[in-house]
Tab-separated table of C-alpha atoms in Angstrom:
chain	number	residue	atom	x	y	z
A	254	MET	CA	56.356	-39.471	-36.388
A	255	THR	CA	56.460	-40.401	-40.063
A	256	GLU	CA	53.917	-42.759	-41.604
A	257	THR	CA	56.582	-45.489	-41.715
A	258	ASP	CA	57.232	-45.001	-38.023
A	259	PHE	CA	53.505	-45.189	-37.393
A	260	GLU	CA	53.142	-48.471	-39.272
A	261	ASN	CA	56.233	-49.956	-37.629
A	262	SER	CA	54.937	-49.003	-34.200
A	263	ARG	CA	51.964	-51.298	-34.746
A	264	ILE	CA	54.403	-54.186	-35.058
A	265	HIS	CA	56.775	-53.160	-32.320
A	266	SER	CA	53.998	-52.553	-29.808
A	267	VAL	CA	53.027	-56.208	-30.065
A	268	GLN	CA	56.533	-57.617	-29.691
A	269	PRO	CA	57.048	-57.035	-25.935
A	270	SER	CA	53.864	-58.905	-25.039
A	271	ILE	CA	54.769	-61.790	-27.321
A	272	LEU	CA	58.365	-62.036	-26.148
A	273	TYR	CA	57.425	-61.751	-22.508
A	274	GLY	CA	54.806	-64.439	-22.946
A	275	LEU	CA	57.236	-66.763	-24.718
A	276	TYR	CA	59.878	-66.118	-22.085
A	277	ALA	CA	57.420	-66.963	-19.316
A	278	PHE	CA	56.342	-70.054	-21.205
A	279	GLY	CA	59.962	-71.176	-21.443
A	280	GLN	CA	60.460	-70.611	-17.740
A	281	LEU	CA	57.319	-72.571	-17.012
A	282	MET	CA	58.342	-75.510	-19.159
A	283	ASN	CA	61.823	-75.459	-17.640
A	284	GLY	CA	60.321	-75.602	-14.154
A	285	PHE	CA	58.043	-78.469	-15.081
A	286	GLY	CA	60.867	-80.453	-16.645
A	287	SER	CA	63.498	-79.974	-13.955
A	288	GLY	CA	61.427	-79.624	-10.839
A	289	LYS	CA	63.560	-76.600	-9.948
A	290	LYS	CA	62.525	-73.109	-9.179
A	291	SER	CA	63.364	-70.500	-11.759
A	292	THR	CA	65.479	-67.604	-10.548
A	293	LYS	CA	62.633	-65.229	-11.361
A	294	PHE	CA	59.537	-67.400	-11.382
A	295	GLY	CA	58.751	-70.028	-8.799
A	296	PRO	CA	56.150	-72.803	-8.646
A	297	MET	CA	53.826	-70.532	-6.668
A	298	ASN	CA	53.580	-68.264	-9.739
A	299	LYS	CA	52.321	-70.881	-12.192
A	300	PRO	CA	48.889	-69.215	-12.538
A	301	LEU	CA	50.721	-66.018	-13.434
A	302	TYR	CA	52.676	-67.905	-16.074
A	303	PHE	CA	49.507	-69.074	-17.723
A	304	LEU	CA	48.031	-65.573	-17.694
A	305	ILE	CA	51.151	-64.084	-19.265
A	306	VAL	CA	51.305	-66.788	-21.919
A	307	PHE	CA	47.588	-66.445	-22.645
A	308	PHE	CA	47.658	-62.684	-23.159
A	309	GLY	CA	50.909	-62.853	-25.098
A	310	LEU	CA	49.473	-65.380	-27.517
A	311	LEU	CA	46.226	-63.413	-27.666
A	312	HIS	CA	48.174	-60.380	-28.878
A	313	LEU	CA	49.970	-62.541	-31.432
A	314	THR	CA	46.720	-64.016	-32.736
A	315	ALA	CA	45.037	-60.615	-33.046
A	316	PHE	CA	48.029	-59.181	-34.867
A	317	SER	CA	48.277	-62.105	-37.285
A	318	GLN	CA	44.651	-61.808	-38.413
A	319	SER	CA	44.141	-60.050	-41.722
A	320	LEU	CA	42.223	-56.818	-41.890
A	321	PRO	CA	39.056	-56.798	-44.006
A	322	PHE	CA	39.818	-56.091	-47.691
A	323	GLU	CA	43.539	-56.715	-47.154
A	324	GLN	CA	43.852	-58.968	-50.205
A	325	GLU	CA	42.005	-56.499	-52.432
A	326	VAL	CA	44.136	-53.630	-51.148
A	327	ARG	CA	47.284	-55.613	-51.978
A	328	GLN	CA	45.983	-56.164	-55.502
A	329	ILE	CA	45.185	-52.469	-55.904
A	330	SER	CA	48.665	-51.526	-54.694
A	331	ALA	CA	50.265	-53.991	-57.113
A	332	ARG	CA	48.203	-52.627	-60.008
A	333	ILE	CA	49.110	-49.044	-59.167
A	334	ASP	CA	52.792	-49.942	-58.927
A	335	SER	CA	52.703	-51.806	-62.246
A	336	LEU	CA	51.316	-48.722	-63.975
A	337	GLY	CA	53.748	-46.400	-62.296
A	338	TRP	CA	52.722	-43.271	-60.454
A	339	LYS	CA	54.020	-39.821	-59.707
A	340	LYS	CA	53.620	-38.012	-56.429
A	341	GLY	CA	51.589	-34.826	-56.425
A	342	GLY	CA	48.705	-36.327	-58.376
A	343	THR	CA	45.056	-36.866	-57.482
A	344	VAL	CA	43.728	-39.932	-55.681
A	345	PHE	CA	40.100	-41.006	-55.849
A	346	THR	CA	39.282	-43.598	-53.217
A	347	GLY	CA	36.337	-45.089	-51.387
A	348	SER	CA	33.743	-47.750	-52.083
A	349	SER	CA	32.542	-49.358	-55.323
A	350	THR	CA	31.096	-46.130	-56.731
A	351	ILE	CA	34.703	-45.015	-57.110
A	352	ARG	CA	36.085	-48.440	-58.008
A	353	MET	CA	33.617	-48.814	-60.894
A	354	TRP	CA	34.410	-45.406	-62.399
A	355	LYS	CA	36.360	-46.959	-65.261
A	356	SER	CA	36.420	-43.774	-67.341
A	357	LEU	CA	37.872	-41.673	-64.519
A	358	GLN	CA	41.340	-41.145	-65.977
A	359	SER	CA	40.095	-40.701	-69.541
A	360	SER	CA	37.540	-38.165	-68.302
A	361	PHE	CA	40.404	-35.974	-67.086
A	362	PRO	CA	43.248	-36.757	-69.511
A	363	LYS	CA	45.415	-33.847	-68.383
A	364	GLU	CA	45.364	-34.980	-64.759
A	365	ASN	CA	47.483	-37.593	-63.019
A	366	ILE	CA	44.708	-39.634	-61.393
A	367	LEU	CA	44.939	-42.812	-59.338
A	368	ASN	CA	41.791	-44.804	-58.574
A	369	THR	CA	42.160	-46.836	-55.373
A	370	GLY	CA	38.497	-47.548	-54.737
A	371	PHE	CA	37.619	-50.895	-53.153
A	372	GLY	CA	34.108	-52.278	-53.352
A	373	GLY	CA	31.928	-52.758	-50.304
A	374	SER	CA	34.125	-50.634	-48.079
A	375	LYS	CA	33.054	-48.436	-45.210
A	376	ALA	CA	34.747	-45.364	-43.760
A	377	SER	CA	36.412	-47.467	-41.068
A	378	ASP	CA	37.902	-49.728	-43.757
A	379	LEU	CA	39.483	-46.797	-45.530
A	380	GLU	CA	40.795	-45.605	-42.187
A	381	SER	CA	42.508	-48.990	-41.751
A	382	HIS	CA	44.015	-48.987	-45.243
A	383	LEU	CA	44.739	-45.287	-45.615
A	384	PHE	CA	48.489	-45.667	-45.964
A	385	PRO	CA	48.610	-48.040	-48.977
A	386	LEU	CA	45.615	-46.473	-50.723
A	387	VAL	CA	46.399	-42.795	-50.230
A	388	ILE	CA	49.333	-41.704	-48.102
A	389	ARG	CA	52.126	-43.641	-49.778
A	390	LEU	CA	51.058	-42.205	-53.144
A	391	GLU	CA	51.795	-38.667	-51.886
A	392	PRO	CA	48.883	-36.929	-53.646
A	393	SER	CA	48.287	-33.205	-53.617
A	394	ARG	CA	44.541	-33.803	-53.844
A	395	VAL	CA	42.277	-36.634	-52.666
A	396	PHE	CA	38.576	-37.325	-53.237
A	397	ILE	CA	36.905	-39.713	-50.785
A	398	TYR	CA	33.569	-41.482	-51.189
A	399	GLU	CA	32.619	-43.332	-48.008
A	400	GLY	CA	29.452	-43.465	-45.953
A	401	ASP	CA	27.091	-45.007	-48.497
A	402	ASN	CA	27.635	-48.609	-47.380
A	403	ASP	CA	27.906	-47.516	-43.759
A	404	LEU	CA	24.430	-46.002	-43.767
A	405	TRP	CA	22.919	-49.010	-45.491
A	406	SER	CA	24.530	-51.220	-42.812
A	407	ASN	CA	23.009	-49.038	-40.068
A	408	VAL	CA	26.290	-47.498	-38.958
A	409	PRO	CA	25.404	-44.297	-37.049
A	410	VAL	CA	26.198	-41.006	-38.756
A	411	ALA	CA	28.340	-39.982	-35.786
A	412	ALA	CA	30.478	-43.106	-36.161
A	413	ILE	CA	30.977	-42.468	-39.879
A	414	LEU	CA	32.031	-38.893	-39.226
A	415	THR	CA	34.427	-40.059	-36.524
A	416	SER	CA	36.210	-42.314	-39.021
A	417	LEU	CA	36.260	-39.618	-41.694
A	418	ASP	CA	37.618	-37.111	-39.194
A	419	ALA	CA	40.398	-39.537	-38.272
A	420	ILE	CA	41.207	-39.908	-41.972
A	421	VAL	CA	41.269	-36.154	-42.542
A	422	ASN	CA	43.415	-35.497	-39.483
A	423	ARG	CA	45.906	-38.154	-40.480
A	424	LEU	CA	46.179	-36.822	-44.026
A	425	GLN	CA	46.620	-33.263	-42.809
A	426	LEU	CA	49.266	-34.397	-40.350
A	427	ILE	CA	51.217	-35.938	-43.225
A	428	ASP	CA	50.661	-33.007	-45.599
A	429	PRO	CA	48.938	-29.846	-44.294
A	430	ASN	CA	48.629	-28.535	-47.855
A	431	MET	CA	46.757	-31.527	-49.236
A	432	GLU	CA	43.345	-30.693	-50.709
A	433	ILE	CA	40.715	-33.065	-49.341
A	434	TYR	CA	37.262	-33.505	-50.861
A	435	LEU	CA	34.588	-35.566	-49.116
A	436	ILE	CA	31.916	-36.712	-51.545
A	437	GLY	CA	28.357	-36.830	-50.265
A	438	ALA	CA	26.325	-40.014	-50.561
A	439	LYS	CA	24.468	-40.439	-53.838
A	440	PRO	CA	20.679	-41.018	-54.074
A	441	SER	CA	20.494	-44.664	-55.169
A	442	PRO	CA	16.992	-45.967	-56.023
A	443	SER	CA	17.745	-49.327	-54.370
A	444	ARG	CA	18.460	-47.577	-51.065
A	445	TRP	CA	15.768	-44.937	-51.254
A	446	GLU	CA	13.967	-46.331	-48.217
A	447	LYS	CA	16.746	-44.765	-46.140
A	448	LYS	CA	16.566	-41.440	-47.927
A	449	LEU	CA	16.313	-39.485	-44.668
A	450	ASN	CA	19.451	-41.128	-43.269
A	451	TYR	CA	21.395	-40.207	-46.385
A	452	GLU	CA	20.153	-36.631	-46.348
A	453	ILE	CA	21.096	-36.225	-42.691
A	454	PHE	CA	24.538	-37.668	-43.378
A	455	ASN	CA	25.132	-35.315	-46.296
A	456	GLN	CA	24.064	-32.334	-44.215
A	457	LYS	CA	26.361	-33.311	-41.334
A	458	LEU	CA	29.212	-34.058	-43.723
A	459	ASN	CA	28.832	-30.641	-45.331
A	460	GLU	CA	28.852	-28.986	-41.909
A	461	TYR	CA	31.975	-30.914	-40.981
A	462	CYS	CA	33.774	-29.817	-44.142
A	463	LEU	CA	32.913	-26.187	-43.448
A	464	SER	CA	34.594	-26.516	-40.056
A	465	LYS	CA	37.912	-27.737	-41.498
A	466	GLU	CA	40.657	-26.010	-43.456
A	467	LYS	CA	41.314	-27.347	-46.970
A	468	VAL	CA	38.408	-29.796	-46.743
A	469	GLU	CA	35.478	-29.399	-49.121
A	470	PHE	CA	32.146	-31.150	-49.523
A	471	VAL	CA	31.188	-32.436	-52.975
A	472	ASP	CA	27.437	-32.602	-53.592
A	473	THR	CA	26.357	-35.115	-56.244
A	474	TRP	CA	22.811	-35.585	-54.906
A	475	LYS	CA	21.125	-32.819	-56.873
A	476	ALA	CA	22.544	-33.911	-60.218
A	477	LEU	CA	21.211	-37.446	-59.776
A	478	THR	CA	17.653	-36.467	-58.775
A	479	ASP	CA	14.755	-35.078	-60.803
A	480	GLY	CA	12.649	-31.972	-60.254
A	481	ALA	CA	10.581	-33.768	-57.623
A	482	GLY	CA	13.695	-34.752	-55.703
A	483	ASN	CA	13.534	-38.427	-56.644
A	484	PRO	CA	16.493	-40.450	-57.955
A	485	ARG	CA	16.787	-40.854	-61.705
A	486	PRO	CA	16.818	-44.613	-62.416
A	487	GLU	CA	18.129	-44.082	-65.956
A	488	LEU	CA	21.471	-43.023	-64.441
A	489	PHE	CA	22.014	-46.357	-62.693
A	490	ILE	CA	22.832	-49.872	-63.842
A	491	GLN	CA	20.418	-52.756	-63.343
A	492	ASP	CA	21.082	-53.069	-59.606
A	493	GLN	CA	19.890	-49.447	-59.193
A	494	LEU	CA	22.802	-48.886	-56.845
A	495	HIS	CA	25.789	-48.194	-59.049
A	496	LEU	CA	26.054	-45.516	-61.706
A	497	ASN	CA	26.011	-46.305	-65.407
A	498	GLU	CA	27.898	-44.466	-68.130
A	499	LYS	CA	25.412	-41.588	-68.172
A	500	GLY	CA	25.636	-41.289	-64.409
A	501	TYR	CA	29.406	-41.033	-64.526
A	502	GLU	CA	29.164	-38.457	-67.308
A	503	LEU	CA	27.206	-36.271	-64.892
A	504	TRP	CA	29.812	-36.899	-62.219
A	505	THR	CA	32.534	-35.873	-64.640
A	506	GLU	CA	30.886	-32.488	-65.103
A	507	ILE	CA	30.556	-32.055	-61.340
A	508	PHE	CA	34.191	-32.882	-60.626
A	509	ARG	CA	35.558	-30.941	-63.580
A	510	SER	CA	35.045	-27.693	-61.681
A	511	TYR	CA	37.328	-28.896	-58.885
A	512	PHE	CA	40.175	-29.437	-61.321
A	513	GLU	CA	39.674	-26.043	-62.934
A	514	ASN	CA	39.969	-24.119	-59.648
């Protein structure tokens, strides 16, 4: 199944329930108006009619609701399309730490880089929007930063890894040769109270990457901490959550090695 087929199947899977519900609703209204039995549905089945209509409309309502971040993802897609892009490049995606890396392309001028980061996202959000943000761009290499917001929102490590595994499997199904890099959570001073959670996540994420072909863990924790293992506040902006220019300069040096390999 191609990615287009996969996306279309989400639509088509809803249609039978909707159509069947609308058909039953029509039969019900016809019976009420004429006082006649339908050839397929009789007055004794009116409770069944209501159930069919209810679940059909429930499917329609669920399908019509927008996914979280849908508007932002549309804007990102429009921006990428306006700039033009070539397949076979490198995609950086994930939460605001990626989105706010304004110097990303200029830091690697010889590389074809697309930044599709969207602020506030969790791993499950990227899983939902993987096609527009990554797959349709046909990259040869993708860097993913998710898990930071998840941990702060008390999402269990196992749940984060489940979403990331689904992302990796889907990408590898589309292109088995794609290089996938999962970036470990950074040590933000504003979230230091959950230091242990972040360290456990990074350890588990590293172990996961070691178990997969063409998937590599990127450690940025050490570069952003001092000799005592504490975060370096001078590398963060005022909110002590997002990196400043100096912080991204350190990241540039870390990621440079992955482009040189």
